[in-house]
PDB file of C-alpha atoms in Angstrom:
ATOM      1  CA  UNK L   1     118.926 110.763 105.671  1.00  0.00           C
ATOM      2  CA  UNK L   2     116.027 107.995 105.058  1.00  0.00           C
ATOM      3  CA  UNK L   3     115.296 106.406 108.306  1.00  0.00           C
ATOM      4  CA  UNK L   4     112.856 104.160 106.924  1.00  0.00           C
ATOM      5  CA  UNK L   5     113.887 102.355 103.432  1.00  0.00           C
ATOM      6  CA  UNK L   6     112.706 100.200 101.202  1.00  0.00           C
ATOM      7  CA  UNK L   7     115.525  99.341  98.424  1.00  0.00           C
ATOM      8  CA  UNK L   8     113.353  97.049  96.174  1.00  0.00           C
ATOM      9  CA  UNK L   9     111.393  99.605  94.331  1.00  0.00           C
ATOM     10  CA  UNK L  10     109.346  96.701  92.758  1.00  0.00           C
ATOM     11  CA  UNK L  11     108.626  92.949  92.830  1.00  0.00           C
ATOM     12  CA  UNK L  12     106.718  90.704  90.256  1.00  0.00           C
ATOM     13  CA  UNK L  13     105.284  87.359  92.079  1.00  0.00           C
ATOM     14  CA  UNK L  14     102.937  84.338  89.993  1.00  0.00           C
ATOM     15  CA  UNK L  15      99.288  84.269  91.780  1.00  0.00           C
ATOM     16  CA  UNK L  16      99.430  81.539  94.807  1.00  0.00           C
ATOM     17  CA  UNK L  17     102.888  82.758  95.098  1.00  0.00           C
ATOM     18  CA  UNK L  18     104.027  84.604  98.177  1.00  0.00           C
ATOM     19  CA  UNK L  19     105.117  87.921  98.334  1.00  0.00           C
ATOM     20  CA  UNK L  20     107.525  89.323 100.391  1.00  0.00           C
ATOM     21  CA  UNK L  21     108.432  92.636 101.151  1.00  0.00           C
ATOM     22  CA  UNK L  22     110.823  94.353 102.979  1.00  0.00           C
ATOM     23  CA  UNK L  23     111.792  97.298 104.979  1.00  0.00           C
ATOM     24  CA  UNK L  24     114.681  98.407 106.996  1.00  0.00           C
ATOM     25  CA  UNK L  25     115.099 101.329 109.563  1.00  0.00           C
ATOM     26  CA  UNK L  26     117.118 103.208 111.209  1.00  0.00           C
ATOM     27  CA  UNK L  27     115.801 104.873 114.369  1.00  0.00           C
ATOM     28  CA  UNK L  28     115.800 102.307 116.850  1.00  0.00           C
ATOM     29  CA  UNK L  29     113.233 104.505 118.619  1.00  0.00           C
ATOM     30  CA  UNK L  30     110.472 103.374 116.139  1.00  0.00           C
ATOM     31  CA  UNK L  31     108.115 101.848 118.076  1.00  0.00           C
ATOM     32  CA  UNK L  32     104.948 101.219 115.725  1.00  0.00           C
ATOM     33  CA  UNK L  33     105.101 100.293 112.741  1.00  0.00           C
ATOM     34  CA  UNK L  34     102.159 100.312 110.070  1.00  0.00           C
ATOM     35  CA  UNK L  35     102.164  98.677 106.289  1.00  0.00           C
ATOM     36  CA  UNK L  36      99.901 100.708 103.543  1.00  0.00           C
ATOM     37  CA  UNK L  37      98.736  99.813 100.043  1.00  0.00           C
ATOM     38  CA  UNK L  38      98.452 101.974  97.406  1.00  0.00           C
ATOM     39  CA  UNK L  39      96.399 102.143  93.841  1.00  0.00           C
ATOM     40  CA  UNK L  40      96.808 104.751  91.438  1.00  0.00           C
ATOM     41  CA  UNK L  41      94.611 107.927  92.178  1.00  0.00           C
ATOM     42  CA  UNK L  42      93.715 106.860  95.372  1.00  0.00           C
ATOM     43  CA  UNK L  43      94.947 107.102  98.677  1.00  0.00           C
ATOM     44  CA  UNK L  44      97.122 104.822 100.754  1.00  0.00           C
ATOM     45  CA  UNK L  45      94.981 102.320 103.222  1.00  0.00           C
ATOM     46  CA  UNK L  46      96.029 101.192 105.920  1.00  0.00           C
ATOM     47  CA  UNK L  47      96.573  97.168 105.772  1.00  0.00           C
ATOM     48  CA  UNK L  48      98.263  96.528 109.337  1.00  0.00           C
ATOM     49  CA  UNK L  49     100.401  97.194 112.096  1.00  0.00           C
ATOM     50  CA  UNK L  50     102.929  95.511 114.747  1.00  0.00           C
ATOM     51  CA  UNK L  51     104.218  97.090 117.802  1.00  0.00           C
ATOM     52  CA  UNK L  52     107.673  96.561 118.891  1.00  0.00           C
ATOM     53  CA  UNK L  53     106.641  94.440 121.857  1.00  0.00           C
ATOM     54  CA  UNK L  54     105.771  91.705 119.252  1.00  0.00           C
ATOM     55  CA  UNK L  55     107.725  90.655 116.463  1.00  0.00           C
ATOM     56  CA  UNK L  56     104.687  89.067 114.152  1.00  0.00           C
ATOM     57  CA  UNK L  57     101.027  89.958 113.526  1.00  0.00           C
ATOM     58  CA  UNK L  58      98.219  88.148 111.427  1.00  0.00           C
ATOM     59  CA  UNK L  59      95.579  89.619 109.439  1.00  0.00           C
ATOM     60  CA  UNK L  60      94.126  86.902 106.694  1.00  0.00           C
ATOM     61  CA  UNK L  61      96.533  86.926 104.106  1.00  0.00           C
ATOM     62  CA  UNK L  62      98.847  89.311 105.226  1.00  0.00           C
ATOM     63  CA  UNK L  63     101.470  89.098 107.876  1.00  0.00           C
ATOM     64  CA  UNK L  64     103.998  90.956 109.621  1.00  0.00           C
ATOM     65  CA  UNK L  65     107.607  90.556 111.054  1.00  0.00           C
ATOM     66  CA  UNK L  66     109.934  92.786 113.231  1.00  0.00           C
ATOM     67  CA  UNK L  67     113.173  91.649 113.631  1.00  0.00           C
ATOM     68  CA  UNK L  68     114.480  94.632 116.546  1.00  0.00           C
ATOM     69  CA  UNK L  69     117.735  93.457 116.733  1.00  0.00           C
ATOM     70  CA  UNK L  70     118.388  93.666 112.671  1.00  0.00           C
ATOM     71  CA  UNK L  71     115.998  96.742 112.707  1.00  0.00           C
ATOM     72  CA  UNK L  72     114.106  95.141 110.025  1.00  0.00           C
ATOM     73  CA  UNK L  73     110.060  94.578 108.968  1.00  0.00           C
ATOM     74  CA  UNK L  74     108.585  92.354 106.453  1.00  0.00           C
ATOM     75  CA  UNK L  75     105.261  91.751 105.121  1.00  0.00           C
ATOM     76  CA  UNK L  76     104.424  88.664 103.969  1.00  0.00           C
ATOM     77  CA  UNK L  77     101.041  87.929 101.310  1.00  0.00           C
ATOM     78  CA  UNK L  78     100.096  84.396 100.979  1.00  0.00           C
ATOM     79  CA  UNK L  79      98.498  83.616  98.683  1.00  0.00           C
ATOM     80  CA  UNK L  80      99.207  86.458  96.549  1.00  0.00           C
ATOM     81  CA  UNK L  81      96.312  87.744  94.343  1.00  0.00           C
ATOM     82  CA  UNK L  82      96.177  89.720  90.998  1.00  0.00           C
ATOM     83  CA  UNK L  83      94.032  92.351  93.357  1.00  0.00           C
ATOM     84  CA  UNK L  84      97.008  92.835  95.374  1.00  0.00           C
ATOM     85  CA  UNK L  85      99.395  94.408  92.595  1.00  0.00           C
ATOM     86  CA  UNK L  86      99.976  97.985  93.877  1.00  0.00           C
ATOM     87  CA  UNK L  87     102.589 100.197  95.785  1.00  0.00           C
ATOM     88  CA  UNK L  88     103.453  98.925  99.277  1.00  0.00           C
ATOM     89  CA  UNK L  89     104.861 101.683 101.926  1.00  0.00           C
ATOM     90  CA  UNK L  90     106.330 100.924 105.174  1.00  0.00           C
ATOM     91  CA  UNK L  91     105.901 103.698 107.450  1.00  0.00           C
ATOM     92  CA  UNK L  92     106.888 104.224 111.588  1.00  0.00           C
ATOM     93  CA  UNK L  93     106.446 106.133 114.340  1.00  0.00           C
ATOM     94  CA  UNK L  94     107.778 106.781 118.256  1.00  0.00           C
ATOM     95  CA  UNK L  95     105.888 106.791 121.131  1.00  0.00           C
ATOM     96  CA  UNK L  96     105.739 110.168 121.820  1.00  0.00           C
ATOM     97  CA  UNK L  97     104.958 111.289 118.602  1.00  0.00           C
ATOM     98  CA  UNK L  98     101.986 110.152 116.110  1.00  0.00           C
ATOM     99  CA  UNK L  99     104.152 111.256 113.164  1.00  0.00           C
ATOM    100  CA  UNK L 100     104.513 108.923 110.172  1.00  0.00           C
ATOM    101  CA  UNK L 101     107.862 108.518 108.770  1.00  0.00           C
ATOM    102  CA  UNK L 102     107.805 106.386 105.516  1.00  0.00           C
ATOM    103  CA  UNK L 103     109.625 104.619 102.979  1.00  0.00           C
ATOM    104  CA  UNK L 104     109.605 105.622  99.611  1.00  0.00           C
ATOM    105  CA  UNK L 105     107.354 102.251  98.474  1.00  0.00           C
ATOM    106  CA  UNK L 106     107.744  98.825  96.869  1.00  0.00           C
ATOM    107  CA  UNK L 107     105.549  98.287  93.482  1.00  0.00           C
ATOM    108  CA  UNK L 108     103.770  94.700  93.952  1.00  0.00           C
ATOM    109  CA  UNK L 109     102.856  93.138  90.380  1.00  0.00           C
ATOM    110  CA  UNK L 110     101.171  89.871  90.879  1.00  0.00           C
ATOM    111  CA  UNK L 111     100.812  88.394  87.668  1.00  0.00           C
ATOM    112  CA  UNK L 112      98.655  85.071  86.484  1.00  0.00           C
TER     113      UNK L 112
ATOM    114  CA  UNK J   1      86.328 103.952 103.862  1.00  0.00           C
ATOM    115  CA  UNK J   2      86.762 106.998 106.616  1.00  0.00           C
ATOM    116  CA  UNK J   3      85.277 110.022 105.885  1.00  0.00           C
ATOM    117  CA  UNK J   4      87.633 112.206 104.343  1.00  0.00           C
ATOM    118  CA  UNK J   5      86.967 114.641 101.404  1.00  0.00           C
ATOM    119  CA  UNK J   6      90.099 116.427  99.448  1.00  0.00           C
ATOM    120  CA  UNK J   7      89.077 119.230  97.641  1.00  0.00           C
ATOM    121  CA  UNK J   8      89.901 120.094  94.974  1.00  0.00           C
ATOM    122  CA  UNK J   9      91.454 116.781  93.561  1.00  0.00           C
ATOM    123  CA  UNK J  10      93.621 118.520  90.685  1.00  0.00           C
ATOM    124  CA  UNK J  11      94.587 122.193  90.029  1.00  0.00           C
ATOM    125  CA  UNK J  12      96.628 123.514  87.477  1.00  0.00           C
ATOM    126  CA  UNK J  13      97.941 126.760  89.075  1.00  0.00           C
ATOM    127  CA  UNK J  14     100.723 129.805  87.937  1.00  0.00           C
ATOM    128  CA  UNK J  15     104.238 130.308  89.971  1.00  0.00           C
ATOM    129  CA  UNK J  16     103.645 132.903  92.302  1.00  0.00           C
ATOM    130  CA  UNK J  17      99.619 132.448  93.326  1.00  0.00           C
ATOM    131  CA  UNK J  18      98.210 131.205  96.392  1.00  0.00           C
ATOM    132  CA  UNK J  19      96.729 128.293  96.275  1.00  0.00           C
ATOM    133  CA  UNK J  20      94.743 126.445  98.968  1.00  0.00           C
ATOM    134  CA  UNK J  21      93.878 122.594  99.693  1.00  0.00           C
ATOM    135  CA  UNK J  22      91.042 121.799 101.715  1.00  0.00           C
ATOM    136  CA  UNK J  23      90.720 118.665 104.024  1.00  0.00           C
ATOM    137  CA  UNK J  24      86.945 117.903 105.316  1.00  0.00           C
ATOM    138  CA  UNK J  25      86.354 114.986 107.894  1.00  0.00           C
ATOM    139  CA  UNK J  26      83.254 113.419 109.077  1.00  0.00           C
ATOM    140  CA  UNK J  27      84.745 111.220 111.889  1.00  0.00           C
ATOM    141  CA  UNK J  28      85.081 114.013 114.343  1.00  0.00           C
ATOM    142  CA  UNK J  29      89.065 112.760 114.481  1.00  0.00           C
ATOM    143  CA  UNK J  30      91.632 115.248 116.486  1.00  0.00           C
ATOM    144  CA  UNK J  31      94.283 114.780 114.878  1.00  0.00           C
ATOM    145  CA  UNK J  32      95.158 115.493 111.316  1.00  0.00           C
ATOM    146  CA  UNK J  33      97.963 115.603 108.575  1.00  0.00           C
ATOM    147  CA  UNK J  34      98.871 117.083 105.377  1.00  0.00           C
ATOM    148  CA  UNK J  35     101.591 115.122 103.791  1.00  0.00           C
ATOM    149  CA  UNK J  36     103.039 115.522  99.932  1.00  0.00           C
ATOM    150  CA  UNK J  37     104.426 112.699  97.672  1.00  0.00           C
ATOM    151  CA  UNK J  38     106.770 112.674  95.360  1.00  0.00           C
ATOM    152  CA  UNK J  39     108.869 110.043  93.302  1.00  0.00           C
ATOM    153  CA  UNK J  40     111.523 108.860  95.215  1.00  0.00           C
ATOM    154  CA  UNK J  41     110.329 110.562  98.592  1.00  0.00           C
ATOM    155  CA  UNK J  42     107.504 108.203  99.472  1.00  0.00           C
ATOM    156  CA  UNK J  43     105.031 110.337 101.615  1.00  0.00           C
ATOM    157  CA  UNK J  44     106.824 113.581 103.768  1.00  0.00           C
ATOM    158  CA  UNK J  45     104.580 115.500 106.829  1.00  0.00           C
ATOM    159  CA  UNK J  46     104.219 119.207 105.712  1.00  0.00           C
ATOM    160  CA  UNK J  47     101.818 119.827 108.763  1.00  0.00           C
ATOM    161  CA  UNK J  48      99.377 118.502 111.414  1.00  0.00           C
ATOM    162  CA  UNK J  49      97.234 119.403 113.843  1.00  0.00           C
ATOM    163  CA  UNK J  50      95.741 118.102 117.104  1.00  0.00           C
ATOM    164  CA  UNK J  51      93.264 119.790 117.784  1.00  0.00           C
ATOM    165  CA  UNK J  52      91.179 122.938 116.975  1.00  0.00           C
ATOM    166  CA  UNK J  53      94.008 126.297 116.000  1.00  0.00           C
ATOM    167  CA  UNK J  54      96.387 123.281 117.186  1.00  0.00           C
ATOM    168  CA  UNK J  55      98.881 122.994 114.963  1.00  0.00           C
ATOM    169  CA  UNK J  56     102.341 122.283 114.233  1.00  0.00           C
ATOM    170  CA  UNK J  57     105.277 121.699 111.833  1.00  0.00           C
ATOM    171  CA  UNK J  58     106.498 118.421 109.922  1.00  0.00           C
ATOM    172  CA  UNK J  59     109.712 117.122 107.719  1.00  0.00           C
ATOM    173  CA  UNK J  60     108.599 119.550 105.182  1.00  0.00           C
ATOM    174  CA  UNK J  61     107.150 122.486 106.145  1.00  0.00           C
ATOM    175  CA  UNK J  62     108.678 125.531 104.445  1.00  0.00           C
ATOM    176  CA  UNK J  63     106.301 127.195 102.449  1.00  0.00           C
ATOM    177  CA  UNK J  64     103.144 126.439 103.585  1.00  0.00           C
ATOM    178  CA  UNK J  65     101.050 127.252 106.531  1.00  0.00           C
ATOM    179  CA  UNK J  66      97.949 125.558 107.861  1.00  0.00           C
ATOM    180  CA  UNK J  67      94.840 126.450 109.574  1.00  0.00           C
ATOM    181  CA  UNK J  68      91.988 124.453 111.923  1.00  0.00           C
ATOM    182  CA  UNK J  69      89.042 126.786 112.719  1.00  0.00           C
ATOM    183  CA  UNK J  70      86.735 123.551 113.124  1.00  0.00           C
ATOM    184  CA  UNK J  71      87.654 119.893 113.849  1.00  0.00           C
ATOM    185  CA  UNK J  72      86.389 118.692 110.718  1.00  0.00           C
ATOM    186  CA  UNK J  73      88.001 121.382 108.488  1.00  0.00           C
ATOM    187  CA  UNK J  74      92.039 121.474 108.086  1.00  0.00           C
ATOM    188  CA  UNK J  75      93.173 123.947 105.331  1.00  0.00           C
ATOM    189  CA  UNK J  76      96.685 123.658 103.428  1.00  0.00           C
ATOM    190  CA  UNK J  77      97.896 127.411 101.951  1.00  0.00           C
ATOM    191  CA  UNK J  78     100.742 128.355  99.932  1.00  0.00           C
ATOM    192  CA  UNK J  79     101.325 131.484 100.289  1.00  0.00           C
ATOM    193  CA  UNK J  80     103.423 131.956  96.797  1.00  0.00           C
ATOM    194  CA  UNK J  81     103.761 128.770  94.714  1.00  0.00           C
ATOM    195  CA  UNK J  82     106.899 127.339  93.457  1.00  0.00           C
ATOM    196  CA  UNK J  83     107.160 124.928  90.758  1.00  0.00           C
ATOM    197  CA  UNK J  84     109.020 122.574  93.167  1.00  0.00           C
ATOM    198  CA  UNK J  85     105.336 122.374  95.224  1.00  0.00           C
ATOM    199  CA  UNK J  86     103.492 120.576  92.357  1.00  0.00           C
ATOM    200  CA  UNK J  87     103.205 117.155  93.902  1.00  0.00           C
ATOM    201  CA  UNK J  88     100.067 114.927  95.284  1.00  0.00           C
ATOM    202  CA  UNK J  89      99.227 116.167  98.751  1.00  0.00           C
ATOM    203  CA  UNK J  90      97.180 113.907 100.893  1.00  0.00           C
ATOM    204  CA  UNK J  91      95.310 114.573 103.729  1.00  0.00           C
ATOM    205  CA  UNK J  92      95.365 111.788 106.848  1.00  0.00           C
ATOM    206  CA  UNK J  93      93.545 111.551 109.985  1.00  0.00           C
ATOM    207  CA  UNK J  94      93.856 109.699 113.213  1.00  0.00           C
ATOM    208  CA  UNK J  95      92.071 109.278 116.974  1.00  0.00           C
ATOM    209  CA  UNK J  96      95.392 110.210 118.260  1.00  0.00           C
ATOM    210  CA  UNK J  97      97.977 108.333 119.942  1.00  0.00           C
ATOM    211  CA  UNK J  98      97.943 105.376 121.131  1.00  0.00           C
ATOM    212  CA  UNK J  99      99.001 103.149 118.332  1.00  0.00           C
ATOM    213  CA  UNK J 100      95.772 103.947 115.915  1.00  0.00           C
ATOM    214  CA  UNK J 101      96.890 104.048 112.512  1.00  0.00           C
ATOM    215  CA  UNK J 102      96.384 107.338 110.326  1.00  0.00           C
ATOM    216  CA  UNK J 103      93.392 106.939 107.188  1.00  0.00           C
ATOM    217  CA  UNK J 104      94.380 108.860 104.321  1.00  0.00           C
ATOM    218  CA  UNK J 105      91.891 110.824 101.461  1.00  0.00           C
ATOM    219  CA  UNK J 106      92.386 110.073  97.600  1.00  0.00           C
ATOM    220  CA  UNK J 107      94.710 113.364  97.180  1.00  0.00           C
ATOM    221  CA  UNK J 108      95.104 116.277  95.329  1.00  0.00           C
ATOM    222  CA  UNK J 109      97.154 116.679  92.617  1.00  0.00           C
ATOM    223  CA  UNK J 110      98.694 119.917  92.249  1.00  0.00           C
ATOM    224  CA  UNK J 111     100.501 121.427  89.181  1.00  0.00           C
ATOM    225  CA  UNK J 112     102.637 124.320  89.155  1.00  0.00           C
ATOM    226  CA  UNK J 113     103.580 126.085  86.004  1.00  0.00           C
TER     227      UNK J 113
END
């Protein structure tokens, strides 16, 4: 069973748009949860993190939301950029474990 | 970028040969990860390790086995391969816990004929 899903396996957004993706879970053990972004042949990087004692986080252009109760994350790009067309994966983890479960990714296509 | 090497970063291999990845990591990180994707799966743990000969299993570990002589070096084997093994098989690496996030290498992808 997924415990981590993402059930928009793509998204097209206009540049100076914002993109939003999403992310639901099931474990309400999760306790840290990261966003990655991925380009062909490469591997994912990591783009940021909340921890379940907030329920946002900033970084530039990108930020996060946890919603506990609805055991639900989001990340939000604003403005969105042609750079930033790639696969998006959620991923969490418990406290007790550094173990990475993930979603099976979101395909961002920002177009002009 | 963190320092992580994947080697080799494709292989064509035969059903039934060993095959091994190699992880190499310049950051003097404890812990690290071999995890597989594949279309619809996102990215699955195969195996990790926290330390030197520290290791342990993930969501996905039948059919491979690991080894971590050094704490730069973490080595992915399959013993016999399977066609159901050719995937892209990245390597991560983290300080540990504590809410660091992993940093992945570029891959390898691995076919099985």
């Amino acid at each position: 069973d997924q415990q981590v899903k993402q059930n928009s396996p793509s998204l097209s957004v206009q540049e100076g748009r914002i993109s939003i993706l999403n992310c639901d879970y099931t474990n309400s053990m999760f306790d840290y949860f990261l966003w990655y972004k991925k380009y062909p042949a490469e591997g994912p990087t990591f783009l940021i993190s909340i921890s379940s004692i907030k329920d946002k986080n900033e970084d530039g252009r990108f930020t996060v939301f946890l919603n506990k109760s609805a055991k639900h994350l989001s990340l939000h790009i604003v403005p969105s950029q042609p750079g930033d067309s790639a696969v998006y994966f959620c991923a969490a983890s418990t406290d007790n474990t550094d173990k990475l479960i993930f979603g099976t990714g979101t395909r961002l296509q920002v177009f002009p | 970028d963190a320092g992580i090497t994947q080697s080799p970063r494709h292989k064509v291999t035969e059903t039934g040969t060993p095959v091994t990845l190699r992880c190499h990591q310049t950051e003097n990180h404890r812990y690290m990860y071999w995890y597989r994707q594949d279309p619809g799966h996102g990215l699955r743990l195969i195996h990790y390790s926290y330390g030197v000969k520290d290791t342990d299993k993930g969501e996905v570990s039948d059919g491979y086995s690991v080894s971590r002589s050094k704490t730069e070096d973490f080595l992915l084997t399959l013993e016999s391969a399977t066609s159901s093994q050719t995937s892209v098989y990245f390597c991560a690496i983290s300080g540990g816990f504590g809410n660091q996030p992993q940093h992945f290498g570029d891959g390898t992808r691995l076919s099985i004929l």
